[in-house]
Amino acid sequence: MLKFAKGVAVSVAALAMTAGTAWANPYEPYEGTTLVVNFPAHPHYNAVMEVLPLFTEETGIEVEVDLLQYMKMREKQTLELTKSGGDYDLIAYVVFSKADYVYADQLENLAKYFMNPRLADPNYDAADLIDAYVENISSVGGTKGYLPGPLDSVYGIPFGSETSILGYRTDIFEKHGLEVPETYDELLDLACQIPELEPGMGGLSSRAASGHHASHAFLLHLAPLGGRIFDDQWTPIVNNEAGVAAAEALKTIVDCGPEGAQTFGFAEAGAAFLQGRTAMFLDSTVFAGQVNDPSKSTVTGLVGWAPHPMGERRGSQTGGFGIAIPKNAENKEAAFLLMQWLTSKRVDKLIALAGGNPSRYSTHLDPEVNEKFPHMAIFGEALRHADPDWRPIIPVWGKINADLGTALSKVLTEDLDIQEALDGVAERTRVIMDEAGYYTWTEQ
Amino acid sequence: MAAAQIKRMTPYMFLAPAAAIMIVGLLYPIGYMVYASFLDWNPSQRIGEADFVGLRNYVTLLNDAAFRESAGVTLTFSAIVVVVEMVIGVGLALLLDRNIRGISVLRTLFILPMMIAPIVVGLMWRYMYHPSVGIFNQTLKEWGFEPIPWLSDSGWALTSIIIADIWQWTPFIFILALAALQSLPRTSLEAARIDGASGWQQIVYIKLPLMMPVLVVTALLRLIDSFKVLEVILVMTNGGPGLSTEILSLRISRTASEFRELGLAAAMSNYLLLILLTLTVIMFVYNKVVESRAQAIRQQAEEA
């Protein structure tokens, strides 16, 4: 906290110095404006809340935050965005909402703001933003519609984004002379070896509960093992060899995992690791902040981090949140200024120091940040291999995701044959895609 | 003349506010839901922008294996829950319908589960069923038995939620049955005792038949409620593993929020409404038949 305060003090001082040299104030026209923003209750945004008062202090623009549980956010936003005059000037959106909002034409294209010399900061350095996050969260209209490409455009900026990372118990690994797994074969071997070496301990904590959680866990393995949900023609290929391998990996992990792993959600999987009931954890980086918090964790100081192991290729997840300006916002320009401020190099670092997830390469390499959070450099390395296309972001995905998650849950708990389960998913997915019009241009 | 007319109008004037509230508060939402079920409506659209698709949503649902499975789960759950709760609830009422010291305290204790918020009930049971730290598996292990996969096996998961529901809602039947028992005409019971009826005979031939109208309504209320149960199951299993505990109300909520198909969700709600309506009508018809038969017997007895 002290360090954070010092960081703030230094940056305020730096700002004062720049202000001292002739510096027009781009925030002046918007002084006294009150922005209403919608953020999720999430570790990253808790850190943002600590830094946010600085914005009002520097710019004179007030910010009112409506904090919601992140799964509830989409419902509320959907209502807000369909109104003719919305209450929100800036929203944080879960990555899979990107498709819905942009398709329904409810977000502002950011081009006109970055083109406006009165608003755009020339030192913003967009190239420093982590590519995979930008591709996953910001860009729309390129490849497959939801990825970047020659004709894409940008509707949001990654803010509170995450990738997947492997956490492991250094004490257990040392005790038995185990190597940190770099490939999937090593990972799966190790996951089942640990319960034998340490009776009562599970190998790897994974979520597996029916629905979204099982599907998420499967997708984590699908991309590194060389698979995809669709090919380039939108034909479901989830039931090919790579898909089966990913489902087998999930089953192995859950079978060698802690007791009751079949019903774990993200929170339970994390808790099992924090309570020392498993030796490894493979999921979102957002979890890292809790590991050394003694009120939540019994394994403080015993956890090492490594990049998501590779299979056929490297491909960790990309996800989390982005921020965007709704079409029906009242104070769009001031909202853009807040957005630019929050995602700038200086503030990205301040938020990281307060415990948030940075979205810039420079923050991951920053010595001050690394001193406080030594894992940050590894996370930055892992991010170079993050896969923006690890799961499709299309409006019908919610339905396919639920079906996939249910089928996988049946594989894990009812011993449904993997090939049969995935064939079923592929077949139903084809029907959903056909109804949604994805085969209008192809012969199926 | 005018005065007479006003007089005749008076009752309607007094009824008008209530009628207006009924129409606005009851018919409008139901009408809205029925209308929505004919639309292909995504929550990002205003209702006016949605496409009219006629009965397509209803047909889609009938061909949807997941919906059918979910309907099956709901029917199984409701049938088991209502039968077991009726048996235990009425049984308890028969046992406790007497003057023992401290009975009022006991009665209050019995109805406690019903007063706990559903989310809390769900959380409580989820922790009790927890595979390693839950009280059930800890006890089983202590006694040397194999732990049971309460929520992680699809067969057990349904059993587990049924147990939780029985725990929570048996008291409801218990208090209604007890109230019915205590309002039974003492004269017929006394007459039966004088005629030498045993305890069992009193229950089977006097108490239960006299309580029947109340019990039918109670069962019906429970049945309707059990079709709509959501929170406890949402917290305990969220429908899993697989679809083994995904009751209809949970499927409706997921269809609306996760799959973003409001029209389909509305159609599903209407199916649920139809099922409940049918059950209600059957129950009332049955009740009417039994009543009229009883009346016929009474008449015959009087004539003879």
XYZ file of C-alpha atoms in Angstrom:
748
model
C 0.000 0.000 0.000
C 2.839 2.306 0.970
C 4.606 1.453 -2.235
C 1.429 2.132 -4.146
C 1.034 5.493 -2.461
C 4.608 6.258 -3.350
C 3.919 5.267 -6.942
C 0.968 7.625 -7.048
C 3.024 10.395 -5.509
C 5.804 9.943 -8.060
C 3.423 9.982 -10.981
C 1.549 12.998 -9.634
C 4.871 14.758 -9.304
C 5.814 13.749 -12.834
C 2.507 15.026 -14.072
C 2.946 18.298 -12.234
C 6.302 18.697 -13.926
C 4.921 18.131 -17.406
C 2.107 20.483 -16.561
C 4.684 23.035 -15.561
C 6.024 23.230 -19.102
C 3.493 24.818 -21.432
C 0.705 22.268 -21.523
C -2.818 22.879 -22.584
C -5.297 20.858 -20.593
C -7.253 18.540 -22.926
C -9.586 17.667 -20.066
C -10.645 21.259 -19.483
C -13.794 21.314 -21.671
C -15.145 18.332 -19.731
C -14.415 19.537 -16.229
C -17.356 18.994 -13.910
C -18.893 16.286 -16.107
C -20.064 13.202 -14.224
C -19.473 9.913 -15.975
C -21.475 6.826 -15.064
C -19.539 3.618 -15.634
C -20.435 -0.035 -15.191
C -17.671 -2.271 -13.837
C -17.743 -5.859 -12.595
C -16.881 -6.886 -9.053
C -13.593 -8.526 -9.944
C -10.032 -8.360 -8.530
C -8.819 -6.204 -11.404
C -11.619 -3.690 -10.956
C -11.075 -3.605 -7.203
C -7.595 -2.350 -8.023
C -9.088 0.124 -10.509
C -11.328 1.515 -7.776
C -8.206 2.402 -5.780
C -6.675 4.319 -8.673
C -9.864 5.955 -9.993
C -9.943 8.925 -7.541
C -6.700 10.077 -9.156
C -8.532 10.605 -12.437
C -11.012 13.017 -10.861
C -8.153 14.754 -9.125
C -6.199 15.229 -12.355
C -9.023 16.054 -14.735
C -11.938 17.398 -12.741
C -14.218 14.785 -14.326
C -16.312 12.940 -11.752
C -16.844 9.188 -12.081
C -19.747 7.256 -10.627
C -19.250 3.475 -10.651
C -22.038 0.918 -10.834
C -20.378 -2.295 -9.639
C -22.127 -5.543 -10.628
C -21.423 -9.248 -10.358
C -19.819 -10.086 -13.703
C -22.309 -12.735 -14.800
C -25.167 -10.301 -14.064
C -23.523 -7.518 -16.022
C -24.597 -8.737 -19.423
C -28.282 -8.836 -18.521
C -28.210 -5.306 -17.127
C -26.159 -3.981 -20.018
C -28.409 -5.609 -22.591
C -31.314 -3.690 -21.072
C -29.366 -0.452 -20.833
C -27.981 -0.636 -24.359
C -31.405 -1.204 -25.942
C -32.813 1.978 -24.381
C -32.790 5.094 -26.521
C -30.902 7.106 -23.902
C -28.603 4.941 -21.793
C -27.412 5.529 -18.248
C -23.858 4.317 -18.829
C -21.087 6.344 -20.418
C -18.537 3.558 -20.257
C -19.020 -0.182 -19.733
C -16.728 -3.081 -19.031
C -17.907 -6.061 -21.072
C -17.132 -9.751 -20.812
C -15.329 -10.805 -23.962
C -18.151 -12.998 -25.296
C -20.526 -10.029 -25.205
C -18.415 -8.425 -27.920
C -20.219 -10.326 -30.638
C -23.702 -9.499 -29.345
C -23.138 -5.818 -28.724
C -21.299 -5.069 -31.939
C -23.731 -7.120 -34.007
C -26.657 -5.222 -32.467
C -24.789 -1.967 -33.246
C -24.700 -0.845 -29.631
C -21.063 0.194 -29.214
C -19.144 3.198 -30.530
C -16.498 2.586 -33.150
C -13.374 4.013 -31.533
C -11.771 5.216 -34.785
C -13.352 8.681 -34.705
C -12.016 9.289 -31.203
C -8.478 8.217 -32.002
C -8.662 10.437 -35.105
C -9.722 13.464 -33.085
C -6.551 15.433 -32.241
C -8.246 17.119 -29.296
C -8.995 13.780 -27.672
C -6.302 11.310 -28.706
C -3.070 11.313 -26.736
C -0.136 10.975 -29.178
C 1.872 9.114 -26.520
C -0.785 6.441 -26.040
C 1.356 3.753 -27.772
C -1.281 1.246 -28.830
C 1.476 -1.084 -30.069
C 2.368 -1.722 -26.431
C -1.062 -3.252 -25.758
C -0.847 -7.043 -25.690
C -1.640 -8.232 -29.206
C -3.603 -11.325 -28.306
C -5.841 -9.298 -25.988
C -6.479 -6.635 -28.613
C -7.271 -9.317 -31.198
C -9.554 -11.161 -28.803
C -11.320 -8.296 -27.068
C -11.129 -5.181 -29.260
C -11.169 -6.073 -32.932
C -14.201 -7.076 -34.900
C -14.998 -7.431 -38.564
C -11.888 -9.241 -39.808
C -11.337 -12.991 -40.070
C -14.482 -14.971 -39.200
C -16.130 -11.703 -38.235
C -14.884 -11.695 -34.678
C -11.131 -11.407 -35.274
C -8.838 -8.780 -36.777
C -8.190 -8.681 -40.496
C -7.603 -6.175 -43.263
C -11.099 -4.731 -42.896
C -11.561 -4.803 -39.145
C -12.472 -2.057 -36.703
C -12.040 -1.521 -33.005
C -14.891 -1.189 -30.516
C -13.207 -1.599 -27.145
C -9.888 -1.706 -25.328
C -8.713 -4.683 -23.254
C -8.951 -3.859 -19.582
C -8.787 -6.564 -16.946
C -7.825 -9.273 -19.404
C -6.540 -12.683 -18.498
C -4.649 -15.620 -19.907
C -4.118 -19.130 -18.572
C -1.095 -20.031 -16.512
C 0.208 -23.062 -14.663
C 0.681 -22.718 -10.917
C 2.572 -25.430 -9.023
C 3.642 -26.181 -5.454
C 7.378 -25.623 -5.304
C 7.702 -27.590 -2.037
C 6.002 -30.708 -3.435
C 7.969 -30.524 -6.684
C 11.245 -30.169 -4.767
C 10.439 -32.925 -2.306
C 9.961 -35.500 -5.053
C 12.429 -34.033 -7.534
C 9.712 -33.296 -10.107
C 10.270 -31.163 -13.198
C 7.844 -28.386 -14.072
C 5.863 -29.755 -17.059
C 6.466 -28.067 -20.380
C 4.404 -30.319 -22.613
C 0.965 -31.860 -22.289
C 2.375 -35.391 -22.038
C 4.484 -34.334 -19.069
C 1.566 -32.474 -17.534
C -0.815 -35.432 -17.739
C 1.808 -37.884 -16.457
C 2.544 -35.638 -13.545
C -1.138 -35.014 -12.771
C -1.644 -38.733 -12.147
C 1.757 -39.288 -10.529
C 1.156 -36.824 -7.726
C -1.769 -38.663 -6.035
C 0.569 -41.674 -5.779
C 3.478 -39.665 -4.361
C 1.354 -37.613 -1.983
C -1.628 -39.723 -0.882
C -4.745 -37.623 -0.450
C -3.518 -34.875 -2.747
C -4.968 -34.370 -6.223
C -2.761 -33.716 -9.239
C -4.218 -30.691 -10.969
C -7.145 -28.466 -9.985
C -9.497 -28.035 -12.902
C -13.052 -26.870 -13.144
C -15.470 -29.448 -14.476
C -18.998 -28.547 -13.365
C -21.708 -29.118 -15.946
C -22.096 -26.274 -18.419
C -19.791 -23.313 -18.802
C -17.093 -24.630 -16.447
C -16.615 -28.008 -18.131
C -16.604 -26.351 -21.522
C -14.036 -23.770 -20.423
C -11.714 -26.447 -19.035
C -11.988 -28.417 -22.274
C -11.240 -25.354 -24.412
C -8.121 -24.670 -22.328
C -6.703 -27.966 -23.610
C -8.232 -27.871 -27.090
C -6.139 -25.015 -28.514
C -2.723 -26.282 -27.306
C -3.558 -29.791 -28.506
C -4.153 -28.411 -31.990
C -7.928 -28.361 -32.077
C -10.654 -25.856 -32.845
C -14.425 -25.804 -32.565
C -14.913 -24.849 -36.233
C -12.855 -24.983 -39.402
C -12.710 -21.938 -41.686
C -16.048 -22.850 -43.293
C -17.831 -22.994 -39.899
C -18.030 -26.764 -40.054
C -17.842 -28.135 -36.500
C -14.607 -30.097 -36.089
C -14.741 -30.409 -32.331
C -15.098 -34.189 -32.715
C -11.810 -34.694 -34.597
C -8.672 -36.275 -33.137
C -7.540 -33.115 -31.362
C -10.985 -32.666 -29.803
C -10.979 -36.218 -28.498
C -7.449 -35.722 -27.140
C -8.534 -32.569 -25.315
C -11.521 -34.330 -23.762
C -9.301 -37.246 -22.771
C -6.860 -34.806 -21.171
C -9.721 -33.230 -19.211
C -10.951 -36.628 -18.076
C -7.478 -37.696 -16.986
C -7.004 -34.471 -15.054
C -10.372 -34.742 -13.302
C -9.938 -38.442 -12.536
C -6.520 -37.780 -10.986
C -7.754 -34.573 -9.386
C -9.023 -33.926 -5.863
C -12.138 -35.612 -4.542
C -15.376 -34.276 -6.014
C -13.558 -32.482 -8.843
C -16.422 -33.412 -11.193
C -18.549 -30.589 -9.775
C -15.890 -27.931 -9.288
C -16.478 -24.468 -10.637
C -13.690 -21.905 -10.941
C -13.968 -20.935 -7.266
C -13.857 -24.514 -5.965
C -10.950 -25.468 -8.208
C -9.047 -22.438 -6.934
C -9.980 -23.178 -3.326
C -8.714 -26.754 -3.618
C -5.321 -25.437 -4.678
C -5.272 -22.726 -2.025
C -6.113 -25.273 0.665
C -3.236 -27.468 -0.438
C -5.432 -30.263 -1.767
C -3.791 -30.241 -5.217
C -0.253 -29.716 -6.428
C -1.031 -27.820 -9.634
C -3.495 -25.284 -10.982
C -4.131 -24.431 -14.624
C -6.513 -21.565 -15.291
C -6.826 -17.803 -15.467
C -4.095 -15.422 -14.257
C -6.691 -13.532 -12.239
C -6.254 -16.246 -9.631
C -2.609 -15.326 -8.973
C -3.488 -12.395 -6.731
C -5.054 -14.670 -4.075
C -2.229 -17.154 -3.729
C -0.142 -15.089 -1.361
C -3.063 -13.707 0.603
C -2.859 -15.520 3.959
C -6.557 -14.938 4.669
C -7.484 -17.064 1.646
C -4.527 -19.327 1.128
C -2.606 -21.902 3.145
C 0.114 -22.139 0.508
C 1.575 -18.620 0.614
C 5.152 -18.526 -0.610
C 4.960 -22.105 -1.898
C 3.662 -21.452 -5.399
C 5.690 -21.146 -8.586
C 4.313 -20.153 -11.994
C 5.038 -21.444 -15.481
C 3.543 -20.871 -18.936
C 0.604 -23.026 -20.042
C 2.257 -26.278 -21.259
C 2.372 -26.845 -25.000
C 0.867 -29.710 -26.971
C 0.906 -29.505 -30.761
C 1.385 -25.781 -30.343
C 1.418 -23.087 -27.697
C -1.986 -21.545 -27.073
C -3.089 -20.195 -23.738
C -6.541 -18.684 -23.328
C -7.436 -15.041 -23.810
C -10.377 -13.490 -22.085
C -11.555 -11.256 -19.347
C -12.909 -7.800 -19.938
C -12.671 -4.866 -22.257
C -14.072 -1.362 -21.891
C -16.263 0.303 -24.486
C -18.506 3.322 -24.998
C -22.183 2.530 -25.571
C -23.871 4.090 -28.630
C -26.512 5.583 -26.359
C -24.037 7.121 -23.895
C -24.527 10.737 -22.894
C -20.897 11.884 -22.463
C -19.016 9.973 -25.100
C -15.990 12.213 -25.437
C -15.321 12.428 -21.733
C -15.842 8.661 -21.556
C -13.173 8.234 -24.194
C -10.797 10.371 -22.153
C -11.387 8.138 -19.121
C -10.908 5.033 -21.251
C -7.650 6.361 -22.667
C -6.471 7.399 -19.208
C -7.241 4.016 -17.647
C -5.421 2.076 -20.359
C -2.435 4.426 -20.655
C 1.052 3.154 -19.789
C 1.272 5.147 -16.578
C -2.124 4.097 -15.183
C -1.798 0.486 -16.370
C 1.248 0.305 -14.123
C -0.514 1.988 -11.199
C -3.356 -0.502 -11.465
C -0.916 -3.410 -11.700
C 0.780 -2.191 -8.521
C -2.621 -2.125 -6.829
C -3.130 -5.774 -7.805
C -4.859 -5.568 -11.206
C -4.137 -7.455 -14.444
C -2.071 -5.230 -16.751
C -2.848 -5.175 -20.480
C 0.497 -3.806 -21.665
C 3.813 -5.507 -22.396
C 5.724 -2.632 -20.771
C 3.929 -3.135 -17.454
C 4.802 -6.829 -17.419
C 8.471 -5.913 -17.860
C 8.451 -2.991 -15.427
C 11.046 -3.496 -12.656
C 8.878 -1.910 -9.982
C 5.910 -4.142 -10.842
C 8.144 -7.216 -10.943
C 9.630 -6.424 -7.582
C 6.190 -6.481 -6.044
C 4.783 -9.347 -8.147
C 7.710 -11.529 -9.267
C 5.441 -13.683 -11.423
C 4.620 -10.759 -13.746
C 7.561 -11.395 -16.103
C 6.467 -15.037 -16.578
C 2.923 -13.868 -17.260
C 4.260 -11.447 -19.864
C 6.173 -14.283 -21.509
C 3.101 -16.525 -21.459
C 1.088 -13.773 -23.113
C 3.259 -13.858 -26.223
C 1.742 -17.283 -26.882
C -1.816 -16.404 -25.984
C -4.329 -17.538 -28.577
C -7.007 -14.973 -29.489
C -9.034 -17.622 -31.321
C -9.115 -20.306 -28.627
C -12.906 -20.098 -28.593
C -15.312 -18.635 -31.133
C -16.975 -15.318 -30.266
C -20.245 -15.511 -32.172
C -23.766 -14.697 -30.976
C -24.871 -18.362 -30.878
C -21.838 -19.417 -28.838
C -23.757 -19.342 -25.523
C -25.947 -22.178 -26.732
C -23.116 -24.262 -28.169
C -21.039 -23.646 -25.047
C -23.819 -24.926 -22.792
C -24.343 -28.013 -24.923
C -20.613 -28.761 -25.045
C -20.363 -28.312 -21.279
C -23.275 -30.646 -20.645
C -21.911 -33.341 -22.951
C -18.476 -33.137 -21.311
C -20.025 -33.343 -17.872
C -21.703 -36.557 -18.992
C -18.303 -37.847 -20.136
C -16.844 -37.043 -16.726
C -19.650 -38.341 -14.544
C -21.631 -40.865 -16.549
C -18.807 -42.469 -18.547
C -20.338 -41.439 -21.833
C -17.972 -42.369 -24.675
C -15.882 -39.324 -25.652
C -16.169 -39.759 -29.411
C -19.905 -40.310 -29.144
C -20.333 -37.241 -26.924
C -18.349 -34.961 -29.235
C -20.077 -36.354 -32.350
C -23.361 -35.379 -30.710
C -22.097 -31.878 -29.961
C -20.855 -31.463 -33.534
C -24.174 -32.588 -34.953
C -26.255 -30.257 -32.759
C -23.816 -27.412 -33.364
C -24.262 -27.845 -37.100
C -28.042 -27.432 -36.688
C -27.598 -24.314 -34.534
C -25.159 -22.813 -37.048
C -27.443 -23.653 -39.946
C -30.384 -21.926 -38.273
C -28.224 -18.893 -37.561
C -27.373 -18.667 -41.267
C -23.689 -19.575 -41.193
C -24.074 -21.992 -44.107
C -25.805 -19.555 -46.423
C -22.695 -19.373 -48.632
C -21.426 -22.922 -48.385
C -22.662 -26.320 -49.366
C -23.079 -28.449 -46.313
C -84.845 6.479 -12.284
C -81.353 7.935 -12.300
C -80.937 7.034 -8.652
C -81.914 3.447 -9.357
C -79.435 3.253 -12.176
C -76.657 4.586 -9.961
C -77.619 2.072 -7.353
C -77.352 -0.717 -9.848
C -73.946 0.541 -10.976
C -72.517 0.877 -7.473
C -71.213 -2.664 -7.032
C -69.447 -2.492 -10.385
C -67.860 0.799 -9.437
C -66.512 -0.750 -6.284
C -65.247 -3.721 -8.250
C -63.610 -1.630 -10.951
C -60.285 -0.861 -9.197
C -59.751 -4.504 -8.325
C -60.624 -5.561 -11.857
C -58.275 -2.977 -13.322
C -55.431 -4.172 -11.108
C -56.172 -7.776 -12.093
C -55.974 -6.905 -15.761
C -52.826 -4.836 -15.459
C -51.069 -7.034 -12.933
C -52.075 -10.484 -14.117
C -53.445 -10.629 -17.614
C -50.990 -8.173 -19.153
C -47.807 -10.078 -18.160
C -49.322 -13.403 -19.161
C -50.472 -11.950 -22.464
C -46.994 -10.512 -22.971
C -45.448 -13.916 -22.311
C -47.814 -15.674 -24.689
C -47.098 -13.091 -27.374
C -43.328 -13.348 -26.774
C -43.469 -17.107 -27.244
C -44.404 -16.538 -30.896
C -41.323 -14.390 -31.520
C -37.716 -15.014 -32.402
C -36.581 -12.503 -29.806
C -33.037 -11.777 -28.736
C -32.577 -9.573 -25.649
C -30.559 -7.046 -27.642
C -33.695 -6.268 -29.628
C -36.746 -4.363 -28.519
C -39.848 -6.491 -28.598
C -41.116 -4.610 -31.643
C -38.009 -5.534 -33.628
C -38.357 -9.269 -33.048
C -39.545 -11.503 -35.899
C -42.877 -13.254 -35.619
C -42.340 -16.981 -36.112
C -45.723 -18.442 -35.184
C -45.538 -21.782 -33.438
C -41.925 -22.464 -34.387
C -40.633 -22.171 -30.820
C -43.125 -24.750 -29.601
C -42.226 -27.204 -32.348
C -38.491 -26.680 -31.779
C -38.935 -27.477 -28.112
C -40.784 -30.716 -28.774
C -37.861 -31.869 -30.916
C -35.261 -30.671 -28.437
C -33.785 -33.617 -26.535
C -32.426 -31.346 -23.798
C -35.875 -29.844 -23.167
C -37.480 -33.273 -23.046
C -34.841 -34.504 -20.627
C -35.371 -31.459 -18.489
C -39.154 -31.983 -18.510
C -38.557 -35.608 -17.490
C -36.324 -34.531 -14.615
C -38.969 -32.059 -13.447
C -41.746 -34.657 -13.514
C -39.642 -37.239 -11.655
C -38.526 -34.685 -9.100
C -42.025 -33.344 -8.462
C -43.685 -36.746 -8.286
C -41.201 -38.159 -5.775
C -40.981 -35.016 -3.720
C -44.741 -34.522 -3.367
C -45.492 -38.159 -2.538
C -42.732 -38.475 0.050
C -43.487 -35.119 1.612
C -47.206 -35.911 1.851
C -46.511 -39.235 3.572
C -44.000 -37.826 6.053
C -45.870 -34.559 6.623
C -49.234 -36.167 7.299
C -47.579 -38.897 9.357
C -45.864 -36.337 11.548
C -49.088 -34.407 11.958
C -50.916 -37.549 13.090
C -48.143 -38.273 15.578
C -47.990 -34.789 17.021
C -51.721 -34.126 17.207
C -51.914 -34.703 20.948
C -51.229 -32.939 24.179
C -47.662 -33.653 25.183
C -45.678 -31.239 27.301
C -43.624 -28.869 25.138
C -45.465 -29.778 21.962
C -45.706 -26.158 20.816
C -41.910 -25.849 20.936
C -41.586 -29.038 18.922
C -44.059 -27.771 16.342
C -42.139 -24.531 15.938
C -38.900 -26.463 15.517
C -40.466 -28.603 12.822
C -41.423 -25.659 10.661
C -38.043 -23.910 10.887
C -36.600 -25.312 7.610
C -39.432 -23.689 5.680
C -38.537 -20.274 6.982
C -34.922 -20.287 5.756
C -34.192 -18.405 2.536
C -33.817 -20.834 -0.405
C -30.337 -19.614 -1.357
C -29.158 -20.322 2.187
C -30.759 -23.755 2.107
C -28.936 -24.472 -1.146
C -25.579 -23.364 0.239
C -26.087 -25.269 3.482
C -26.817 -28.520 1.705
C -24.058 -27.980 -0.804
C -21.545 -27.787 2.022
C -23.070 -30.749 3.841
C -22.790 -32.759 0.607
C -19.230 -31.561 -0.016
C -17.124 -34.560 -1.120
C -14.311 -34.163 1.390
C -15.259 -31.651 4.081
C -19.051 -32.225 4.091
C -20.598 -33.698 7.206
C -22.195 -36.669 5.400
C -19.023 -38.005 3.834
C -16.962 -37.272 6.947
C -19.401 -39.290 9.029
C -19.505 -42.104 6.491
C -15.717 -42.248 6.449
C -15.557 -42.248 10.235
C -17.887 -45.212 10.347
C -15.759 -47.003 7.793
C -18.051 -46.679 4.774
C -17.160 -45.525 1.286
C -17.945 -41.818 0.741
C -20.909 -41.146 -1.557
C -20.567 -38.862 -4.616
C -23.614 -36.849 -3.527
C -23.534 -34.146 -6.151
C -20.948 -35.430 -8.613
C -22.764 -38.557 -9.793
C -25.812 -38.029 -11.954
C -27.890 -40.655 -10.143
C -27.015 -39.397 -6.691
C -27.364 -35.723 -7.583
C -31.104 -36.045 -8.197
C -31.493 -38.001 -4.974
C -29.535 -35.336 -3.136
C -31.704 -32.465 -4.303
C -34.818 -34.504 -3.525
C -33.580 -35.045 0.035
C -32.923 -31.330 0.438
C -36.355 -30.419 -0.881
C -38.057 -32.931 1.380
C -36.184 -31.495 4.338
C -37.282 -27.993 3.454
C -40.892 -28.498 2.474
C -42.272 -31.368 4.574
C -43.021 -28.829 7.337
C -45.379 -26.999 5.002
C -47.515 -30.107 4.639
C -47.097 -30.831 8.315
C -48.594 -27.543 9.502
C -51.481 -27.655 7.051
C -52.251 -31.281 7.930
C -52.030 -30.480 11.612
C -54.442 -27.568 11.236
C -56.837 -29.836 9.349
C -56.584 -32.503 12.039
C -57.326 -30.095 14.819
C -60.414 -28.766 13.131
C -61.927 -32.230 12.610
C -65.354 -32.632 14.272
C -64.656 -34.157 17.667
C -68.096 -35.792 17.610
C -67.336 -38.254 14.840
C -64.041 -39.225 16.478
C -65.793 -39.724 19.781
C -68.488 -41.815 18.114
C -65.818 -43.968 16.500
C -64.067 -44.462 19.816
C -67.321 -45.480 21.490
C -67.929 -47.956 18.666
C -64.557 -49.448 19.529
C -62.457 -48.307 16.530
C -58.727 -48.877 17.008
C -56.189 -46.072 16.474
C -55.457 -47.258 12.950
C -59.109 -47.584 12.094
C -59.716 -44.053 13.311
C -56.962 -42.768 11.082
C -57.893 -44.726 7.987
C -61.689 -44.466 8.156
C -62.298 -41.173 9.961
C -59.356 -38.804 10.032
C -57.883 -39.239 6.555
C -61.196 -39.114 4.646
C -62.267 -36.030 6.563
C -58.903 -34.347 5.937
C -58.937 -35.248 2.253
C -60.164 -31.898 0.834
C -57.413 -30.055 2.688
C -54.806 -32.645 1.708
C -55.720 -32.421 -1.953
C -55.276 -28.656 -1.949
C -52.026 -28.987 -0.006
C -50.640 -31.527 -2.441
C -51.632 -29.302 -5.310
C -49.894 -26.278 -3.830
C -46.766 -28.333 -3.220
C -46.915 -29.739 -6.724
C -47.119 -26.287 -8.279
C -44.311 -25.085 -6.073
C -42.092 -28.064 -6.828
C -42.457 -27.387 -10.539
C -41.119 -23.922 -10.015
C -38.278 -24.644 -7.583
C -35.159 -22.879 -8.770
C -32.816 -21.330 -6.228
C -31.936 -24.375 -4.147
C -31.022 -26.436 -7.194
C -29.277 -23.526 -8.863
C -26.980 -23.186 -5.876
C -26.506 -26.901 -5.241
C -25.814 -28.307 -8.709
C -26.667 -25.655 -11.309
C -28.398 -28.442 -13.227
C -25.436 -30.788 -13.394
C -23.838 -33.226 -13.676
C -24.869 -33.423 -17.317
C -28.526 -32.446 -17.329
C -29.403 -34.767 -14.467
C -30.826 -32.075 -12.189
C -31.772 -29.429 -14.720
C -35.403 -28.810 -13.872
C -37.538 -26.756 -16.223
C -37.344 -23.463 -14.365
C -33.565 -23.648 -14.459
C -33.633 -24.446 -18.169
C -35.966 -21.478 -18.747
C -33.638 -19.139 -16.913
C -30.611 -20.429 -18.826
C -32.417 -20.162 -22.158
C -33.234 -16.539 -21.462
C -29.903 -15.394 -20.058
C -27.280 -17.812 -21.401
C -28.673 -18.717 -24.820
C -30.361 -15.337 -25.218
C -33.554 -16.756 -26.710
C -36.403 -14.988 -25.009
C -39.056 -16.398 -27.361
C -38.006 -19.958 -26.683
C -37.897 -19.290 -22.949
C -41.413 -17.855 -23.078
C -42.648 -20.898 -24.993
C -41.066 -23.133 -22.350
C -42.814 -21.198 -19.587
C -46.082 -21.677 -21.416
C -45.547 -25.420 -21.617
C -44.882 -25.416 -17.887
C -48.036 -23.387 -17.362
C -50.025 -25.860 -19.458
C -48.708 -28.845 -17.514
C -49.609 -27.186 -14.226
C -53.014 -26.136 -15.490
C -53.777 -29.679 -16.608
C -52.720 -31.104 -13.255
C -54.817 -28.552 -11.404
C -57.873 -29.274 -13.495
C -57.459 -33.040 -13.039
C -57.173 -32.604 -9.291
C -60.258 -30.453 -9.068
C -62.297 -32.748 -11.253
C -61.221 -35.692 -9.100
C -62.176 -33.761 -5.999
C -65.578 -32.894 -7.448
C -66.233 -36.525 -8.401
C -65.355 -37.763 -4.932
C -67.488 -35.094 -3.328
C -70.535 -35.775 -5.465
C -70.170 -39.493 -4.813
C -70.104 -38.822 -1.090
C -73.166 -36.657 -1.449
C -74.956 -39.409 -3.361
C -74.163 -41.902 -0.614
C -75.364 -39.480 2.025
C -78.595 -38.935 0.118
C -79.136 -42.663 -0.240
C -78.586 -43.055 3.492
C -81.099 -40.315 4.208
C -83.713 -41.805 1.892
C -83.324 -45.273 3.339
